[in-house]
Tab-separated table of N, CA, C and O in Angstrom:
chain	number	residue	atom	x	y	z
A	1	GLN	N	176.384	116.069	66.897
A	1	GLN	CA	175.418	116.754	66.063
A	1	GLN	C	174.791	115.752	65.101
A	1	GLN	O	175.478	114.973	64.466
A	2	VAL	N	173.480	115.775	65.015
A	2	VAL	CA	172.741	114.893	64.111
A	2	VAL	C	172.396	115.653	62.841
A	2	VAL	O	171.959	116.794	62.886
A	3	GLN	N	172.609	115.007	61.724
A	3	GLN	CA	172.234	115.591	60.440
A	3	GLN	C	171.212	114.697	59.752
A	3	GLN	O	171.374	113.476	59.732
A	4	LEU	N	170.186	115.321	59.198
A	4	LEU	CA	169.146	114.604	58.464
A	4	LEU	C	169.134	115.114	57.035
A	4	LEU	O	169.079	116.328	56.808
A	5	VAL	N	169.148	114.196	56.092
A	5	VAL	CA	169.160	114.573	54.682
A	5	VAL	C	168.035	113.843	53.958
A	5	VAL	O	168.024	112.609	53.889
A	6	GLU	N	167.101	114.626	53.422
A	6	GLU	CA	165.970	114.051	52.688
A	6	GLU	C	166.315	113.932	51.207
A	6	GLU	O	167.110	114.707	50.675
A	7	SER	N	165.670	112.998	50.560
A	7	SER	CA	165.786	112.846	49.119
A	7	SER	C	164.522	112.169	48.606
A	7	SER	O	163.725	111.646	49.382
A	8	GLY	N	164.353	112.198	47.286
A	8	GLY	CA	163.242	111.492	46.679
A	8	GLY	C	162.086	112.359	46.213
A	8	GLY	O	161.132	111.856	45.615
A	9	GLY	N	162.155	113.654	46.475
A	9	GLY	CA	161.095	114.524	46.016
A	9	GLY	C	161.139	114.706	44.512
A	9	GLY	O	162.068	114.258	43.833
A	10	GLY	N	160.107	115.357	43.983
A	10	GLY	CA	160.073	115.597	42.553
A	10	GLY	C	158.691	115.998	42.094
A	10	GLY	O	157.822	116.334	42.899
A	11	LEU	N	158.519	115.961	40.783
A	11	LEU	CA	157.254	116.315	40.146
A	11	LEU	C	156.556	115.035	39.704
A	11	LEU	O	157.166	114.191	39.033
A	12	VAL	N	155.289	114.903	40.061
A	12	VAL	CA	154.532	113.714	39.700
A	12	VAL	C	153.104	114.119	39.387
A	12	VAL	O	152.604	115.125	39.907
A	13	GLN	N	152.450	113.352	38.540
A	13	GLN	CA	151.055	113.632	38.218
A	13	GLN	C	150.149	113.108	39.322
A	13	GLN	O	150.503	112.159	40.046
A	14	ALA	N	148.987	113.700	39.431
A	14	ALA	CA	148.007	113.233	40.402
A	14	ALA	C	147.739	111.746	40.193
A	14	ALA	O	147.630	111.276	39.055
A	15	GLY	N	147.667	111.029	41.299
A	15	GLY	CA	147.491	109.585	41.245
A	15	GLY	C	148.791	108.808	41.267
A	15	GLY	O	148.782	107.582	41.440
A	16	GLY	N	149.890	109.504	41.098
A	16	GLY	CA	151.199	108.853	41.070
A	16	GLY	C	151.763	108.612	42.451
A	16	GLY	O	151.110	108.866	43.475
A	17	SER	N	153.004	108.136	42.472
A	17	SER	CA	153.664	107.769	43.724
A	17	SER	C	155.078	108.328	43.778
A	17	SER	O	155.724	108.538	42.745
A	18	LEU	N	155.528	108.565	45.001
A	18	LEU	CA	156.913	108.928	45.270
A	18	LEU	C	157.318	108.271	46.583
A	18	LEU	O	156.467	108.040	47.459
A	19	ARG	N	158.610	108.009	46.731
A	19	ARG	CA	159.129	107.538	48.017
A	19	ARG	C	160.219	108.495	48.484
A	19	ARG	O	161.228	108.677	47.799
A	20	LEU	N	159.984	109.083	49.623
A	20	LEU	CA	160.967	109.964	50.243
A	20	LEU	C	161.849	109.163	51.190
A	20	LEU	O	161.388	108.227	51.843
A	21	SER	N	163.108	109.561	51.243
A	21	SER	CA	164.056	108.948	52.176
A	21	SER	C	164.655	110.022	53.062
A	21	SER	O	164.818	111.169	52.634
A	22	CYS	N	164.998	109.644	54.273
A	22	CYS	CA	165.658	110.550	55.208
A	22	CYS	C	166.798	109.782	55.860
A	22	CYS	O	166.558	108.857	56.648
A	23	ALA	N	168.011	110.168	55.543
A	23	ALA	CA	169.191	109.497	56.091
A	23	ALA	C	169.760	110.329	57.228
A	23	ALA	O	169.988	111.534	57.067
A	24	ALA	N	170.001	109.676	58.346
A	24	ALA	CA	170.546	110.360	59.521
A	24	ALA	C	172.014	110.021	59.692
A	24	ALA	O	172.429	108.875	59.482
A	25	SER	N	172.776	111.003	60.077
A	25	SER	CA	174.196	110.777	60.344
A	25	SER	C	174.633	111.667	61.495
A	25	SER	O	173.913	112.577	61.910
A	26	GLY	N	175.820	111.401	62.003
A	26	GLY	CA	176.336	112.188	63.110
A	26	GLY	C	176.679	111.300	64.285
A	26	GLY	O	176.977	110.126	64.125
A	27	ARG	N	176.566	111.866	65.469
A	27	ARG	CA	176.906	111.091	66.657
A	27	ARG	C	175.914	109.945	66.831
A	27	ARG	O	174.950	109.851	66.101
A	28	THR	N	176.160	109.112	67.767
A	28	THR	CA	175.307	107.943	67.968
A	28	THR	C	173.834	108.349	67.904
A	28	THR	O	173.371	109.182	68.674
A	29	PHE	N	173.158	107.757	66.965
A	29	PHE	CA	171.800	108.187	66.662
A	29	PHE	C	170.818	107.169	67.192
A	29	PHE	O	170.752	106.049	66.709
A	30	SER	N	170.047	107.569	68.175
A	30	SER	CA	169.051	106.682	68.743
A	30	SER	C	167.855	107.512	69.195
A	30	SER	O	167.631	107.706	70.390
A	31	PRO	N	167.082	108.010	68.245
A	31	PRO	CA	165.942	108.842	68.600
A	31	PRO	C	164.818	108.004	69.168
A	31	PRO	O	164.797	106.776	69.013
A	32	ARG	N	163.876	108.626	69.789
A	32	ARG	CA	162.672	107.917	70.195
A	32	ARG	C	161.725	107.782	69.001
A	32	ARG	O	161.091	106.751	68.817
A	33	SER	N	161.670	108.831	68.180
A	33	SER	CA	160.791	108.770	67.021
A	33	SER	C	161.333	109.644	65.895
A	33	SER	O	162.144	110.535	66.116
A	34	MET	N	160.858	109.339	64.699
A	34	MET	CA	161.166	110.119	63.508
A	34	MET	C	159.849	110.539	62.879
A	34	MET	O	158.875	109.766	62.896
A	35	GLY	N	159.841	111.718	62.309
A	35	GLY	CA	158.598	112.203	61.731
A	35	GLY	C	158.807	112.860	60.381
A	35	GLY	O	159.928	113.229	60.008
A	36	TRP	N	157.713	112.966	59.657
A	36	TRP	CA	157.663	113.732	58.412
A	36	TRP	C	156.642	114.850	58.594
A	36	TRP	O	155.520	114.617	59.075
A	37	PHE	N	157.039	116.035	58.180
A	37	PHE	CA	156.158	117.191	58.186
A	37	PHE	C	156.196	117.794	56.791
A	37	PHE	O	157.084	117.493	55.985
A	38	ARG	N	155.233	118.656	56.486
A	38	ARG	CA	155.251	119.328	55.198
A	38	ARG	C	154.770	120.759	55.352
A	38	ARG	O	154.014	121.086	56.273
A	39	GLN	N	155.221	121.582	54.429
A	39	GLN	CA	154.836	122.988	54.459
A	39	GLN	C	154.589	123.470	53.045
A	39	GLN	O	155.484	123.454	52.195
A	40	ALA	N	153.353	123.881	52.804
A	40	ALA	CA	152.973	124.458	51.527
A	40	ALA	C	153.159	125.977	51.600
A	40	ALA	O	153.165	126.557	52.693
A	41	PRO	N	153.297	126.639	50.456
A	41	PRO	CA	153.507	128.087	50.459
A	41	PRO	C	152.407	128.815	51.226
A	41	PRO	O	151.217	128.573	51.008
A	42	GLY	N	152.821	129.682	52.133
A	42	GLY	CA	151.869	130.478	52.882
A	42	GLY	C	151.147	129.754	53.990
A	42	GLY	O	150.239	130.321	54.618
A	43	GLN	N	151.552	128.508	54.245
A	43	GLN	CA	150.873	127.729	55.275
A	43	GLN	C	151.853	127.310	56.371
A	43	GLN	O	153.060	127.349	56.197
A	44	GLU	N	151.275	126.898	57.506
A	44	GLU	CA	152.081	126.407	58.606
A	44	GLU	C	152.654	125.025	58.263
A	44	GLU	O	152.059	124.276	57.478
A	45	ARG	N	153.766	124.710	58.886
A	45	ARG	CA	154.312	123.370	58.747
A	45	ARG	C	153.390	122.418	59.495
A	45	ARG	O	153.044	122.648	60.664
A	46	GLU	N	152.989	121.338	58.832
A	46	GLU	CA	152.027	120.427	59.430
A	46	GLU	C	152.558	119.008	59.486
A	46	GLU	O	153.392	118.585	58.682
A	47	PHE	N	152.030	118.292	60.446
A	47	PHE	CA	152.404	116.898	60.664
A	47	PHE	C	151.871	116.024	59.544
A	47	PHE	O	150.731	116.192	59.091
A	48	VAL	N	152.692	115.074	59.108
A	48	VAL	CA	152.280	114.091	58.109
A	48	VAL	C	152.256	112.691	58.728
A	48	VAL	O	151.240	111.998	58.684
A	49	SER	N	153.390	112.288	59.321
A	49	SER	CA	153.484	110.938	59.848
A	49	SER	C	154.673	110.847	60.799
A	49	SER	O	155.604	111.656	60.722
A	50	ALA	N	154.616	109.873	61.690
A	50	ALA	CA	155.732	109.622	62.600
A	50	ALA	C	155.817	108.141	62.900
A	50	ALA	O	154.809	107.421	62.819
A	51	ILE	N	157.009	107.705	63.256
A	51	ILE	CA	157.227	106.310	63.590
A	51	ILE	C	158.182	106.227	64.768
A	51	ILE	O	159.145	106.997	64.859
A	52	LYS	N	157.897	105.329	65.685
A	52	LYS	CA	158.835	105.084	66.771
A	52	LYS	C	160.050	104.362	66.198
A	52	LYS	O	159.927	103.535	65.303
A	53	TRP	N	161.214	104.694	66.726
A	53	TRP	CA	162.427	104.072	66.211
A	53	TRP	C	162.383	102.559	66.405
A	53	TRP	O	163.012	101.819	65.660
A	54	SER	N	161.632	102.099	67.378
A	54	SER	CA	161.445	100.662	67.555
A	54	SER	C	160.610	100.062	66.434
A	54	SER	O	160.608	98.847	66.225
A	55	GLY	N	159.877	100.918	65.729
A	55	GLY	CA	159.039	100.446	64.638
A	55	GLY	C	157.704	99.889	65.086
A	55	GLY	O	156.905	99.462	64.267
A	56	LEU	N	157.451	99.941	66.396
A	56	LEU	CA	156.242	99.307	66.914
A	56	LEU	C	155.004	100.170	66.748
A	56	LEU	O	153.882	99.654	66.865
A	57	SER	N	155.193	101.460	66.500
A	57	SER	CA	154.034	102.332	66.352
A	57	SER	C	154.274	103.340	65.246
A	57	SER	O	155.404	103.812	65.050
A	58	ALA	N	153.203	103.675	64.548
A	58	ALA	CA	153.248	104.709	63.525
A	58	ALA	C	151.967	105.518	63.613
A	58	ALA	O	150.926	105.009	64.058
A	59	ASN	N	152.046	106.746	63.184
A	59	ASN	CA	150.903	107.652	63.267
A	59	ASN	C	150.831	108.462	61.977
A	59	ASN	O	151.868	108.768	61.381
A	60	TYR	N	149.599	108.802	61.559
A	60	TYR	CA	149.413	109.524	60.316
A	60	TYR	C	148.399	110.646	60.493
A	60	TYR	O	147.437	110.520	61.255
A	61	ALA	N	148.601	111.711	59.743
A	61	ALA	CA	147.572	112.736	59.650
A	61	ALA	C	146.385	112.156	58.900
A	61	ALA	O	146.543	111.310	58.011
A	62	ASP	N	145.195	112.612	59.240
A	62	ASP	CA	143.993	112.088	58.586
A	62	ASP	C	144.041	112.284	57.077
A	62	ASP	O	143.534	111.451	56.319
A	63	SER	N	144.679	113.351	56.645
A	63	SER	CA	144.699	113.679	55.220
A	63	SER	C	145.525	112.697	54.384
A	63	SER	O	145.373	112.664	53.163
A	64	VAL	N	146.379	111.903	55.042
A	64	VAL	CA	147.238	110.983	54.282
A	64	VAL	C	147.000	109.526	54.642
A	64	VAL	O	147.593	108.635	54.022
A	65	LYS	N	146.151	109.265	55.610
A	65	LYS	CA	145.869	107.882	56.008
A	65	LYS	C	145.373	107.069	54.827
A	65	LYS	O	144.532	107.522	54.060
A	66	GLY	N	145.931	105.879	54.699
A	66	GLY	CA	145.530	104.990	53.621
A	66	GLY	C	146.276	105.238	52.324
A	66	GLY	O	146.199	104.429	51.395
A	67	ARG	N	147.018	106.353	52.255
A	67	ARG	CA	147.776	106.665	51.036
A	67	ARG	C	149.286	106.673	51.286
A	67	ARG	O	150.059	106.305	50.406
A	68	PHE	N	149.691	107.100	52.465
A	68	PHE	CA	151.120	107.200	52.804
A	68	PHE	C	151.479	106.112	53.807
A	68	PHE	O	150.677	105.741	54.668
A	69	THR	N	152.706	105.627	53.700
A	69	THR	CA	153.224	104.639	54.641
A	69	THR	C	154.620	105.021	55.075
A	69	THR	O	155.491	105.258	54.230
A	70	ILE	N	154.826	105.084	56.378
A	70	ILE	CA	156.143	105.393	56.932
A	70	ILE	C	156.819	104.097	57.357
A	70	ILE	O	156.156	103.170	57.835
A	71	SER	N	158.119	104.034	57.158
A	71	SER	CA	158.884	102.873	57.591
A	71	SER	C	160.298	103.319	57.931
A	71	SER	O	160.686	104.455	57.630
A	72	ARG	N	161.054	102.409	58.553
A	72	ARG	CA	162.434	102.783	58.885
A	72	ARG	C	163.337	101.562	58.774
A	72	ARG	O	162.904	100.432	58.892
A	73	ASP	N	164.607	101.852	58.526
A	73	ASP	CA	165.637	100.827	58.462
A	73	ASP	C	166.695	101.248	59.469
A	73	ASP	O	167.509	102.135	59.189
A	74	ASN	N	166.646	100.655	60.641
A	74	ASN	CA	167.554	101.075	61.708
A	74	ASN	C	169.013	100.859	61.334
A	74	ASN	O	169.878	101.656	61.698
A	75	ALA	N	169.299	99.793	60.599
A	75	ALA	CA	170.685	99.497	60.237
A	75	ALA	C	171.262	100.592	59.350
A	75	ALA	O	172.464	100.867	59.371
A	76	LYS	N	170.385	101.234	58.568
A	76	LYS	CA	170.832	102.296	57.670
A	76	LYS	C	170.546	103.675	58.239
A	76	LYS	O	170.824	104.680	57.580
A	77	ASN	N	169.968	103.739	59.436
A	77	ASN	CA	169.577	105.024	60.018
A	77	ASN	C	168.756	105.842	59.026
A	77	ASN	O	168.978	107.048	58.848
A	78	THR	N	167.802	105.190	58.410
A	78	THR	CA	167.008	105.821	57.357
A	78	THR	C	165.527	105.601	57.598
A	78	THR	O	165.113	104.514	57.995
A	79	VAL	N	164.757	106.655	57.357
A	79	VAL	CA	163.303	106.599	57.427
A	79	VAL	C	162.742	106.895	56.035
A	79	VAL	O	163.299	107.727	55.303
A	80	TYR	N	161.674	106.212	55.698
A	80	TYR	CA	161.067	106.354	54.376
A	80	TYR	C	159.622	106.817	54.511
A	80	TYR	O	158.948	106.540	55.502
A	81	LEU	N	159.158	107.484	53.480
A	81	LEU	CA	157.744	107.825	53.387
A	81	LEU	C	157.283	107.456	51.979
A	81	LEU	O	157.656	108.119	51.008
A	82	GLN	N	156.537	106.370	51.893
A	82	GLN	CA	155.964	105.954	50.620
A	82	GLN	C	154.649	106.697	50.428
A	82	GLN	O	153.749	106.579	51.267
A	83	MET	N	154.559	107.436	49.350
A	83	MET	CA	153.376	108.254	49.091
A	83	MET	C	152.697	107.763	47.821
A	83	MET	O	153.287	107.838	46.737
A	84	ASN	N	151.494	107.256	47.963
A	84	ASN	CA	150.715	106.756	46.838
A	84	ASN	C	149.470	107.610	46.642
A	84	ASN	O	149.066	108.356	47.535
A	85	SER	N	148.860	107.471	45.485
A	85	SER	CA	147.618	108.204	45.174
A	85	SER	C	147.778	109.690	45.491
A	85	SER	O	146.917	110.294	46.143
A	86	LEU	N	148.850	110.254	45.031
A	86	LEU	CA	149.137	111.652	45.362
A	86	LEU	C	148.110	112.587	44.757
A	86	LEU	O	147.573	112.348	43.655
A	87	LYS	N	147.855	113.670	45.487
A	87	LYS	CA	146.885	114.680	45.082
A	87	LYS	C	147.590	116.030	44.972
A	87	LYS	O	148.610	116.248	45.625
A	88	PRO	N	147.041	116.932	44.184
A	88	PRO	CA	147.657	118.268	44.094
A	88	PRO	C	147.819	118.937	45.460
A	88	PRO	O	148.802	119.663	45.676
A	89	GLU	N	146.915	118.671	46.379
A	89	GLU	CA	147.016	119.279	47.709
A	89	GLU	C	148.142	118.690	48.558
A	89	GLU	O	148.417	119.189	49.648
A	90	ASP	N	148.802	117.652	48.065
A	90	ASP	CA	149.983	117.125	48.751
A	90	ASP	C	151.245	117.917	48.386
A	90	ASP	O	152.311	117.687	48.962
A	91	THR	N	151.116	118.844	47.454
A	91	THR	CA	152.263	119.652	47.043
A	91	THR	C	152.780	120.476	48.217
A	91	THR	O	152.031	121.215	48.856
A	92	ALA	N	154.073	120.325	48.509
A	92	ALA	CA	154.679	121.008	49.652
A	92	ALA	C	156.160	120.652	49.702
A	92	ALA	O	156.624	119.767	48.979
A	93	ILE	N	156.870	121.334	50.575
A	93	ILE	CA	158.207	120.896	50.949
A	93	ILE	C	158.045	119.919	52.106
A	93	ILE	O	157.374	120.230	53.095
A	94	TYR	N	158.649	118.768	51.971
A	94	TYR	CA	158.544	117.733	52.993
A	94	TYR	C	159.836	117.703	53.810
A	94	TYR	O	160.941	117.632	53.247
A	95	TYR	N	159.658	117.750	55.126
A	95	TYR	CA	160.780	117.774	56.051
A	95	TYR	C	160.792	116.519	56.913
A	95	TYR	O	159.755	116.078	57.413
A	96	CYS	N	161.974	115.996	57.105
A	96	CYS	CA	162.198	114.910	58.040
A	96	CYS	C	162.641	115.501	59.371
A	96	CYS	O	163.352	116.520	59.397
A	97	ALA	N	162.232	114.872	60.462
A	97	ALA	CA	162.596	115.371	61.781
A	97	ALA	C	162.831	114.214	62.744
A	97	ALA	O	162.272	113.128	62.549
A	98	ALA	N	163.633	114.476	63.752
A	98	ALA	CA	163.929	113.454	64.758
A	98	ALA	C	163.706	114.017	66.151
A	98	ALA	O	164.050	115.177	66.419
A	99	SER	N	163.133	113.192	67.016
A	99	SER	CA	162.937	113.570	68.400
A	99	SER	C	163.665	112.596	69.298
A	99	SER	O	163.482	111.389	69.188
A	100	GLN	N	164.482	113.132	70.198
A	100	GLN	CA	165.240	112.266	71.096
A	100	GLN	C	164.365	111.665	72.179
A	100	GLN	O	164.632	110.562	72.641
A	101	SER	N	163.321	112.381	72.570
A	101	SER	CA	162.591	111.933	73.754
A	101	SER	C	161.081	111.861	73.588
A	101	SER	O	160.394	111.362	74.473
A	102	SER	N	160.546	112.326	72.481
A	102	SER	CA	159.095	112.419	72.357
A	102	SER	C	158.533	111.490	71.296
A	102	SER	O	159.213	111.141	70.335
A	103	TRP	N	157.314	111.135	71.492
A	103	TRP	CA	156.481	110.425	70.496
A	103	TRP	C	155.317	111.376	70.249
A	103	TRP	O	154.380	111.453	71.044
A	104	SER	N	155.404	112.130	69.158
A	104	SER	CA	154.545	113.297	69.052
A	104	SER	C	154.254	113.655	67.612
A	104	SER	O	155.015	113.309	66.699
A	105	SER	N	153.133	114.354	67.422
A	105	SER	CA	152.814	114.929	66.126
A	105	SER	C	153.054	116.440	66.122
A	105	SER	O	152.718	117.121	65.160
A	106	ARG	N	153.615	116.949	67.214
A	106	ARG	CA	153.859	118.389	67.323
A	106	ARG	C	155.280	118.714	66.865
A	106	ARG	O	156.245	118.132	67.335
A	107	LYS	N	155.392	119.679	65.974
A	107	LYS	CA	156.703	120.015	65.410
A	107	LYS	C	157.667	120.505	66.501
A	107	LYS	O	158.883	120.324	66.383
A	108	PHE	N	157.122	121.085	67.569
A	108	PHE	CA	157.986	121.650	68.607
A	108	PHE	C	158.680	120.568	69.440
A	108	PHE	O	159.615	120.859	70.181
A	109	ASP	N	158.243	119.344	69.305
A	109	ASP	CA	158.842	118.238	70.059
A	109	ASP	C	160.015	117.600	69.323
A	109	ASP	O	160.611	116.653	69.826
A	110	TYR	N	160.307	118.094	68.119
A	110	TYR	CA	161.385	117.525	67.311
A	110	TYR	C	162.593	118.465	67.331
A	110	TYR	O	162.479	119.642	67.003
A	111	GLU	N	163.755	117.907	67.697
A	111	GLU	CA	164.949	118.735	67.858
A	111	GLU	C	165.765	118.876	66.572
A	111	GLU	O	166.466	119.868	66.397
A	112	TYR	N	165.699	117.875	65.723
A	112	TYR	CA	166.542	117.874	64.535
A	112	TYR	C	165.672	117.860	63.282
A	112	TYR	O	164.671	117.136	63.216
A	113	TRP	N	166.126	118.635	62.287
A	113	TRP	CA	165.355	118.791	61.054
A	113	TRP	C	166.275	118.696	59.845
A	113	TRP	O	167.425	119.153	59.880
A	114	GLY	N	165.742	118.134	58.764
A	114	GLY	CA	166.437	118.156	57.499
A	114	GLY	C	166.152	119.446	56.758
A	114	GLY	O	165.393	120.312	57.227
A	115	GLN	N	166.730	119.560	55.589
A	115	GLN	CA	166.598	120.796	54.811
A	115	GLN	C	165.335	120.805	53.958
A	115	GLN	O	164.961	121.844	53.428
A	116	GLY	N	164.705	119.666	53.822
A	116	GLY	CA	163.461	119.580	53.063
A	116	GLY	C	163.664	119.135	51.629
A	116	GLY	O	164.730	119.332	51.037
A	117	THR	N	162.628	118.524	51.085
A	117	THR	CA	162.626	118.113	49.683
A	117	THR	C	161.272	118.471	49.083
A	117	THR	O	160.230	118.263	49.700
A	118	GLN	N	161.300	119.036	47.892
A	118	GLN	CA	160.079	119.535	47.259
A	118	GLN	C	159.310	118.399	46.601
A	118	GLN	O	159.878	117.600	45.841
A	119	VAL	N	158.027	118.352	46.886
A	119	VAL	CA	157.106	117.437	46.203
A	119	VAL	C	156.052	118.289	45.507
A	119	VAL	O	155.382	119.101	46.147
A	120	THR	N	155.920	118.087	44.214
A	120	THR	CA	154.935	118.827	43.431
A	120	THR	C	154.057	117.824	42.694
A	120	THR	O	154.563	116.968	41.967
A	121	VAL	N	152.750	117.944	42.903
A	121	VAL	CA	151.790	117.050	42.271
A	121	VAL	C	150.948	117.870	41.314
A	121	VAL	O	150.234	118.792	41.727
A	122	SER	N	151.007	117.528	40.048
A	122	SER	CA	150.254	118.256	39.038
A	122	SER	C	148.906	117.594	38.794
A	122	SER	O	148.769	116.375	38.886
A	123	SER	N	147.939	118.403	38.453
A	123	SER	CA	146.579	117.883	38.235
A	123	SER	C	146.358	117.489	36.780
A	123	SER	O	147.166	117.763	35.918
């Protein structure tokens, strides 16, 4: 069983920065990709970013391109999401996810999910 635990969320003013972390534990962990998704109240969970576990490719939603950066530390089984120039519309619960076999921006392709961490951006 794979467990994902997010941390690093919080309250920040518009224009500020946060770094989210997602630590994976459990049985031998070797996903094909890791992703970040977010869900605002009353809205669908949406794709934010994903990275291949090899680190050779990363993908971003248009809404966060140029502001967010995804990275991973394979030795620590940890994925990060550096969020800069935050906007009030970035306010959401951010979820980390892992896919054993897919390289995808679709939430249905991810088998493992963390519990989420709240990010609130004030104007």
